[in-house]
Coordinates of N, CA, C and O in Angstrom, one line a residue:
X1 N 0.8 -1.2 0.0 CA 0.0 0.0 0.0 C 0.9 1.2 0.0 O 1.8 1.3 0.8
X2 N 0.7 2.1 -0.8 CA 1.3 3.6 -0.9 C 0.8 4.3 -0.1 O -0.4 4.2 0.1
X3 N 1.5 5.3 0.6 CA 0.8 6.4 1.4 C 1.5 7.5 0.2 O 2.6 7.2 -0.3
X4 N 0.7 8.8 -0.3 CA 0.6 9.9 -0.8 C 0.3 10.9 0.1 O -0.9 10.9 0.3
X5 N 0.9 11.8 0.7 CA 0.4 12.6 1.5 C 1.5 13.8 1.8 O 2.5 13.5 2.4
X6 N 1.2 15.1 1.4 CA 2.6 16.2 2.3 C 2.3 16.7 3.7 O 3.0 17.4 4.3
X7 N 1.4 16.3 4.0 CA 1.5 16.9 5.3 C 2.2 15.9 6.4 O 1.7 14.8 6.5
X8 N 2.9 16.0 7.0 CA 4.0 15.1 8.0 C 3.5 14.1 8.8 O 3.7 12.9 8.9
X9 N 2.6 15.1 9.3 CA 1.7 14.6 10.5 C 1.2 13.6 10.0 O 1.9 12.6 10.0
X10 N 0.2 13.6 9.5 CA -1.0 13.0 8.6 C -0.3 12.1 7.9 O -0.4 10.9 7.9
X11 N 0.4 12.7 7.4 CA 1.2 10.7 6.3 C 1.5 10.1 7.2 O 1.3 8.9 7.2
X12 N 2.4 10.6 8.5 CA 3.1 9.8 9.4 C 2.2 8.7 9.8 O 2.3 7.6 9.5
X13 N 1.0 9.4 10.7 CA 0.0 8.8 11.7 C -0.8 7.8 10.1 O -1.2 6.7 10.4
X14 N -0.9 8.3 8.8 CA -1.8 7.0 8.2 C -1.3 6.3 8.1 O -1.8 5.2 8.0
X15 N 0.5 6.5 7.9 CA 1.2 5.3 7.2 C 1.1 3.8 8.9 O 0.7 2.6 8.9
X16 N 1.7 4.7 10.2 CA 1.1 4.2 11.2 C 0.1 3.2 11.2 O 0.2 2.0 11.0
X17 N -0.8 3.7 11.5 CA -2.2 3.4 11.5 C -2.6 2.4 10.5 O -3.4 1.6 10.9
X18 N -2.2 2.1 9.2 CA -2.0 1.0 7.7 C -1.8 -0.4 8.6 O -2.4 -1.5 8.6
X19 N -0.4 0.4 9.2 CA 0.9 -0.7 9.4 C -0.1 -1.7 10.6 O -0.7 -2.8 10.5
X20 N -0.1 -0.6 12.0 CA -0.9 -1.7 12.8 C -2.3 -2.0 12.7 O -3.1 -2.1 13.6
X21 N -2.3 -2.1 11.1 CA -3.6 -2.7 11.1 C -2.9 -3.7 10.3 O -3.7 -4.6 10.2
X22 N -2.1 -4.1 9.8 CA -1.6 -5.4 8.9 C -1.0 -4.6 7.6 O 0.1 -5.1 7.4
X23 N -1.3 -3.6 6.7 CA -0.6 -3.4 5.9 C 0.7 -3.2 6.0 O 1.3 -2.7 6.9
X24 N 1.0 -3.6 4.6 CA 2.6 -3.2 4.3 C 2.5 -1.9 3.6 O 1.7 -1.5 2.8
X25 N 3.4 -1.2 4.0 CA 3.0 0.4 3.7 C 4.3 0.8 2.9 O 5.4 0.3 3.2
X26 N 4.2 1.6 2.1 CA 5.5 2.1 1.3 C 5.1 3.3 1.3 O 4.0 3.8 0.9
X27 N 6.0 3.9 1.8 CA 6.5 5.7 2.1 C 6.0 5.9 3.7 O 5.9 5.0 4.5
X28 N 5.6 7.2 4.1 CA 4.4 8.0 2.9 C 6.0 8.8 1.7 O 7.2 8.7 1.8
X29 N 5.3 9.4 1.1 CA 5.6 9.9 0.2 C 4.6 11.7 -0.1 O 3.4 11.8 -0.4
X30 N 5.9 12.9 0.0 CA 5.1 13.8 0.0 C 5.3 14.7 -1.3 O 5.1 15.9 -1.3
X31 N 5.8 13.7 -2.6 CA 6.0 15.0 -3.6 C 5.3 13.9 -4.7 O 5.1 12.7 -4.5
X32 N 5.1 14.4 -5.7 CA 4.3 13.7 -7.0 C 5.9 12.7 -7.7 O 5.9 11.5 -7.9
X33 N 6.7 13.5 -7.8 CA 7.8 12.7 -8.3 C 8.4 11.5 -7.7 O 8.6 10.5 -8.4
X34 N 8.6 11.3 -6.4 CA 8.8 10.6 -5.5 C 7.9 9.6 -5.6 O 8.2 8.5 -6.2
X35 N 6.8 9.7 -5.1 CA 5.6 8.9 -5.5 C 5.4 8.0 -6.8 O 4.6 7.1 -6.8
X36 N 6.1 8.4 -7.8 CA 5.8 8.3 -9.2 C 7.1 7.0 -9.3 O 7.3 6.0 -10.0
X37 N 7.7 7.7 -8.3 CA 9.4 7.0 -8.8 C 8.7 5.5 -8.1 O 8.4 4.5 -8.8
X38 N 8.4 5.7 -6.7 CA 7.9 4.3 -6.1 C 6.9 3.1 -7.1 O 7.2 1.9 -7.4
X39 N 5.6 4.0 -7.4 CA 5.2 3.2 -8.4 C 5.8 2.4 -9.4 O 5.3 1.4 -9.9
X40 N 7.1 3.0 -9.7 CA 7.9 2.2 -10.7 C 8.4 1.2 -10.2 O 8.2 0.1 -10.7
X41 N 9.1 1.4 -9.0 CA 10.2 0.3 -8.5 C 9.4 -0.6 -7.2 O 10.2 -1.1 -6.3
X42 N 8.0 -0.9 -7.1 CA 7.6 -1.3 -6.2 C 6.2 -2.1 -6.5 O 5.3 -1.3 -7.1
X43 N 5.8 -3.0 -6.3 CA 4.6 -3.6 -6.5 C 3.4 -2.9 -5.5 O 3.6 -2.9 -4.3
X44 N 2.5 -2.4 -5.9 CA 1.2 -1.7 -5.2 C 0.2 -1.9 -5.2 O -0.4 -1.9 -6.3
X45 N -0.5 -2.4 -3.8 CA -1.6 -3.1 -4.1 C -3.2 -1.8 -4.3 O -4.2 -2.0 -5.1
X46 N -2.9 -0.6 -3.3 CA -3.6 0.1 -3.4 C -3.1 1.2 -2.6 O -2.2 1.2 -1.7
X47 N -3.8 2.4 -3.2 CA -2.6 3.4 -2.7 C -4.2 5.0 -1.8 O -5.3 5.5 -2.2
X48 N -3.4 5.3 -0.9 CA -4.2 6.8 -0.5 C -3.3 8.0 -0.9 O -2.1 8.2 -0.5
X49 N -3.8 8.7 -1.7 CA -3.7 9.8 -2.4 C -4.1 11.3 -2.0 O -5.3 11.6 -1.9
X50 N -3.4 11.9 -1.8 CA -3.8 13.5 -1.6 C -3.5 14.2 -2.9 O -2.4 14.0 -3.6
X51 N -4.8 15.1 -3.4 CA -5.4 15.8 -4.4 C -4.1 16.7 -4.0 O -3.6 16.9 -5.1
X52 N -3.5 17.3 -2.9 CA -2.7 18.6 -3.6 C -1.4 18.1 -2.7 O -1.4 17.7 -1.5
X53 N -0.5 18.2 -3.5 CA 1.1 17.8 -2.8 C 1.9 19.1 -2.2 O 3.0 19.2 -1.9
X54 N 0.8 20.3 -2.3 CA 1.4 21.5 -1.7 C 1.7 22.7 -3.5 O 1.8 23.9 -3.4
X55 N 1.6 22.1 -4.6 CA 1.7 22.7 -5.4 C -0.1 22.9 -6.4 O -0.3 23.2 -7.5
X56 N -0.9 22.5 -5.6 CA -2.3 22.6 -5.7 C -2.6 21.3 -6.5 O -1.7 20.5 -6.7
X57 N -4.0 21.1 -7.1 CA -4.9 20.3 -6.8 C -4.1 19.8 -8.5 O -3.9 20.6 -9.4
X58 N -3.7 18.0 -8.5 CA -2.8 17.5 -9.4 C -3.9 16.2 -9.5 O -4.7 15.9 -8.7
X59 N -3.8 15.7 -10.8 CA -4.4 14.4 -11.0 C -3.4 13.4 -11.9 O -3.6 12.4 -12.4
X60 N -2.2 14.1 -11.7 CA -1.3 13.0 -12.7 C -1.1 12.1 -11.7 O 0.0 11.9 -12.2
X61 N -1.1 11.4 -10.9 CA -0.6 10.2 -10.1 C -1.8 9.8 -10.1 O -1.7 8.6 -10.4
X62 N -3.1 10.1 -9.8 CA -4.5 9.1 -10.3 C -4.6 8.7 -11.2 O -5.0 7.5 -11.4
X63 N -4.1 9.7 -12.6 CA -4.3 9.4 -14.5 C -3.5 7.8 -14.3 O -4.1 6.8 -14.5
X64 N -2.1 7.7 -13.8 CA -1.2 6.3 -14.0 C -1.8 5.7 -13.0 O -1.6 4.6 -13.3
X65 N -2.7 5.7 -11.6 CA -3.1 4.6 -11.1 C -4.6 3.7 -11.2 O -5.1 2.7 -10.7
X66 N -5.1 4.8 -12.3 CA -6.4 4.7 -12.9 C -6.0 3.8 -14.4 O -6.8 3.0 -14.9
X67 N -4.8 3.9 -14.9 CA -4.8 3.7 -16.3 C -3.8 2.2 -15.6 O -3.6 1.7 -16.7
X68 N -3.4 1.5 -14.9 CA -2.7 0.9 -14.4 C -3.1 -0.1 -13.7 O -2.5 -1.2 -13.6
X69 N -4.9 0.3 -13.0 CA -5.7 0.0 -12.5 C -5.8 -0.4 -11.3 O -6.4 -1.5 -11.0
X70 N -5.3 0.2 -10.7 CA -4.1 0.3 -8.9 C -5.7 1.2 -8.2 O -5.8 2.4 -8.3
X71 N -6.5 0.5 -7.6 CA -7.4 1.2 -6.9 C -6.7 2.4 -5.6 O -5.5 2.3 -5.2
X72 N -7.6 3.4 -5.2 CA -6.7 4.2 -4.8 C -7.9 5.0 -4.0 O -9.0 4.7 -4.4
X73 N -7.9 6.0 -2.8 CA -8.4 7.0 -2.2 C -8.1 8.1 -2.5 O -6.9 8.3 -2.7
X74 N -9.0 8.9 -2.6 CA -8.4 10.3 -2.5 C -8.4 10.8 -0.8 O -9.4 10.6 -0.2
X75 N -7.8 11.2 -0.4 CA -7.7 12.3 0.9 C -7.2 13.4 0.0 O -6.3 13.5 -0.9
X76 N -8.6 15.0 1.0 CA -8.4 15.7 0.5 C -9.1 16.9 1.2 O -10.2 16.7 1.7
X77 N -8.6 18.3 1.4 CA -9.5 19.7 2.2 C -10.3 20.1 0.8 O -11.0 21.1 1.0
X78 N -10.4 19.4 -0.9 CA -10.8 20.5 -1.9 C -12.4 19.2 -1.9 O -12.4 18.0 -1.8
X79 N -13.5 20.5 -2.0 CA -14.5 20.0 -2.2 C -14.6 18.9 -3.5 O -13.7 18.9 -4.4
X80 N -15.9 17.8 -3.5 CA -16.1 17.1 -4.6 C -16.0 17.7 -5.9 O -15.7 17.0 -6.8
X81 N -16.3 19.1 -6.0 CA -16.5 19.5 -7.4 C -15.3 20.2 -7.8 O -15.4 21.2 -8.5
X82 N -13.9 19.7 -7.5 CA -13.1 20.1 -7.7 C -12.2 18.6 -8.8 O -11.7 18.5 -9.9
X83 N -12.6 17.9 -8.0 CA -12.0 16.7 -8.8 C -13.2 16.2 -10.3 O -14.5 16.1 -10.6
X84 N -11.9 15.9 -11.0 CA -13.0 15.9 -12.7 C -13.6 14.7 -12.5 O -13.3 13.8 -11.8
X85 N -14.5 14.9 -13.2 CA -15.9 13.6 -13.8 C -15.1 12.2 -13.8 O -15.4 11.4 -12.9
X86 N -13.9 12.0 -14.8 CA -12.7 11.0 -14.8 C -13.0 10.2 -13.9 O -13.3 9.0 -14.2
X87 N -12.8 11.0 -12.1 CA -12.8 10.0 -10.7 C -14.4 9.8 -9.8 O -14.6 9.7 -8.6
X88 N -15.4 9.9 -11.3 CA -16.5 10.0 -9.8 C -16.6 8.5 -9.2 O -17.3 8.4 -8.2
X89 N -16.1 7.6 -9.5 CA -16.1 6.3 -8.4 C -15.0 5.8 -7.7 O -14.8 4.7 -7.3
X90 N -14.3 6.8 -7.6 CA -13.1 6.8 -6.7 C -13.7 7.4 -5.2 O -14.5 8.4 -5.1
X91 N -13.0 6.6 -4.1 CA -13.5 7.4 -2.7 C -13.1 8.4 -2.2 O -11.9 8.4 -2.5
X92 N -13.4 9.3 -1.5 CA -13.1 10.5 -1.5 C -13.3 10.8 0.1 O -14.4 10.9 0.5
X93 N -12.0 11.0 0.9 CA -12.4 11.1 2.5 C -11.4 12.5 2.5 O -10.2 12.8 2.2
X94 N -12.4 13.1 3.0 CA -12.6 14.8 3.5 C -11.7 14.7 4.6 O -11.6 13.8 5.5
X95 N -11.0 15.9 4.5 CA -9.9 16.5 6.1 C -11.1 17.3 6.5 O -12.1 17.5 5.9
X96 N -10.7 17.7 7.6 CA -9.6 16.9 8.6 C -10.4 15.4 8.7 O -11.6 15.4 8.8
X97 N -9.7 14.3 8.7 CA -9.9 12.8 8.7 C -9.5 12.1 10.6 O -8.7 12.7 11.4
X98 N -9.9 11.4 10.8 CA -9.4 10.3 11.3 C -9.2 9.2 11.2 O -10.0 8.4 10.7
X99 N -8.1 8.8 11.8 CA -7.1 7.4 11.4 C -7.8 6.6 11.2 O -7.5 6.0 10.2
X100 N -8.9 6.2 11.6 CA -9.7 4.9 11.7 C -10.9 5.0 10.0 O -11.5 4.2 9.4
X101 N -10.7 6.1 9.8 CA -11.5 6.5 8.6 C -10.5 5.9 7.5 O -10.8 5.3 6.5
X102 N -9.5 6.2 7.8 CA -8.5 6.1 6.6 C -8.4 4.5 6.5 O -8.7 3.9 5.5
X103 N -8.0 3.9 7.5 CA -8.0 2.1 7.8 C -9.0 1.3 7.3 O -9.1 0.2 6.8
X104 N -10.2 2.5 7.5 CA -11.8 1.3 7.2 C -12.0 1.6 5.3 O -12.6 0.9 4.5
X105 N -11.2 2.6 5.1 CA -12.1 3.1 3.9 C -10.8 2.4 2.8 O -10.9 2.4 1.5
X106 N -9.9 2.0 3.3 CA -8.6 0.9 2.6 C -8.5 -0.3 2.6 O -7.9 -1.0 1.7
X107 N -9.5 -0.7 4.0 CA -9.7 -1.7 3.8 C -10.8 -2.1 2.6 O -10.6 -2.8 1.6
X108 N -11.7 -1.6 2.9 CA -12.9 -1.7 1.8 C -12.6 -1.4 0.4 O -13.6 -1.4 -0.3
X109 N -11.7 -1.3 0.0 CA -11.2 -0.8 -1.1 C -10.1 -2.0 -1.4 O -9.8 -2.0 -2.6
X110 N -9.5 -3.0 -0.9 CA -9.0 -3.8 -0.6 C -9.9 -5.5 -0.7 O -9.6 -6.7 -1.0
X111 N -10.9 -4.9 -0.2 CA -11.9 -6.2 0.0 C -12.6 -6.1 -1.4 O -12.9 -7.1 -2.0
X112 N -12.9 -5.2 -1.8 CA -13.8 -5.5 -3.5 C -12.7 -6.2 -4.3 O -13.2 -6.4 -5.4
X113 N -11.5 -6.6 -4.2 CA -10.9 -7.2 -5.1 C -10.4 -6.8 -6.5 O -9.5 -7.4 -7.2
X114 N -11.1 -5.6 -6.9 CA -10.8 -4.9 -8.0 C -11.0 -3.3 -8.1 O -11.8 -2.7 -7.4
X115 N -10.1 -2.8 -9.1 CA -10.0 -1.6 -9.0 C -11.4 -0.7 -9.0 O -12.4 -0.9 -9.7
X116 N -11.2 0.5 -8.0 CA -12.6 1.3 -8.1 C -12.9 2.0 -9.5 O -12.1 2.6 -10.2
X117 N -14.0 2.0 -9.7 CA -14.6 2.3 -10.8 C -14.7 3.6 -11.6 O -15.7 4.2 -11.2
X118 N -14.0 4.1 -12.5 CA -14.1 4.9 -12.9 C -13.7 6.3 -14.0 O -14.3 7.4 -13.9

């Protein structure tokens, strides 16, 4: 599982929170490049994604895990109507979040067996 996330705190405590729940966690990771590099050199079963890496609201690391078919979360402070039509069956968990939100909604995304739809 990939963690995507710049804020410290918050990747720290999800990547945490993944781990003692059973996942294997790779990063977090807080820049688009970085992230991009992992996906190359790393098998991913499903990844949580933040819409802005600090340089505002990005969809190139969904375009390759959508076209790749790597189911994925968004975490995110930008409302639904910010993200394009492309992700409307992608999940979408609103900041400020809690750990247990992030764990339940990875798991479930884990348990359908196949990439989220969209």
């Amino acid at each position: 599982m990939l963690v995507v996330e710049d804020d410290f705190y918050l990747a720290s405590d999800a990547a945490r929170a993944l781990r003692d729940a059973g996942a294997v966690v790779c990063g977090p990771y807080g820049d688009e490049h970085a992230a991009l590099e992992a996906l190359e050199e790393v098998g991913i079963s499903a990844v949580l994604l933040d819409i802005d890496l600090g340089l505002g609201a990005s969809f190139v690391i969904a375009k390759v895990l959508k076209k790749r078919e790597i189911p994925f979360v968004f975490i995110t402070g930008y409302d639904q109507d910010v993200i394009p039509d492309d992700y409307d069956g992608i999940p979408r968990l609103q900041k400020p979040i809690r750990l247990h939100q992030i764990v339940s909604s990875m798991a479930e995304l884990l348990a359908r067996g196949k990439p989220a739809s969209g």
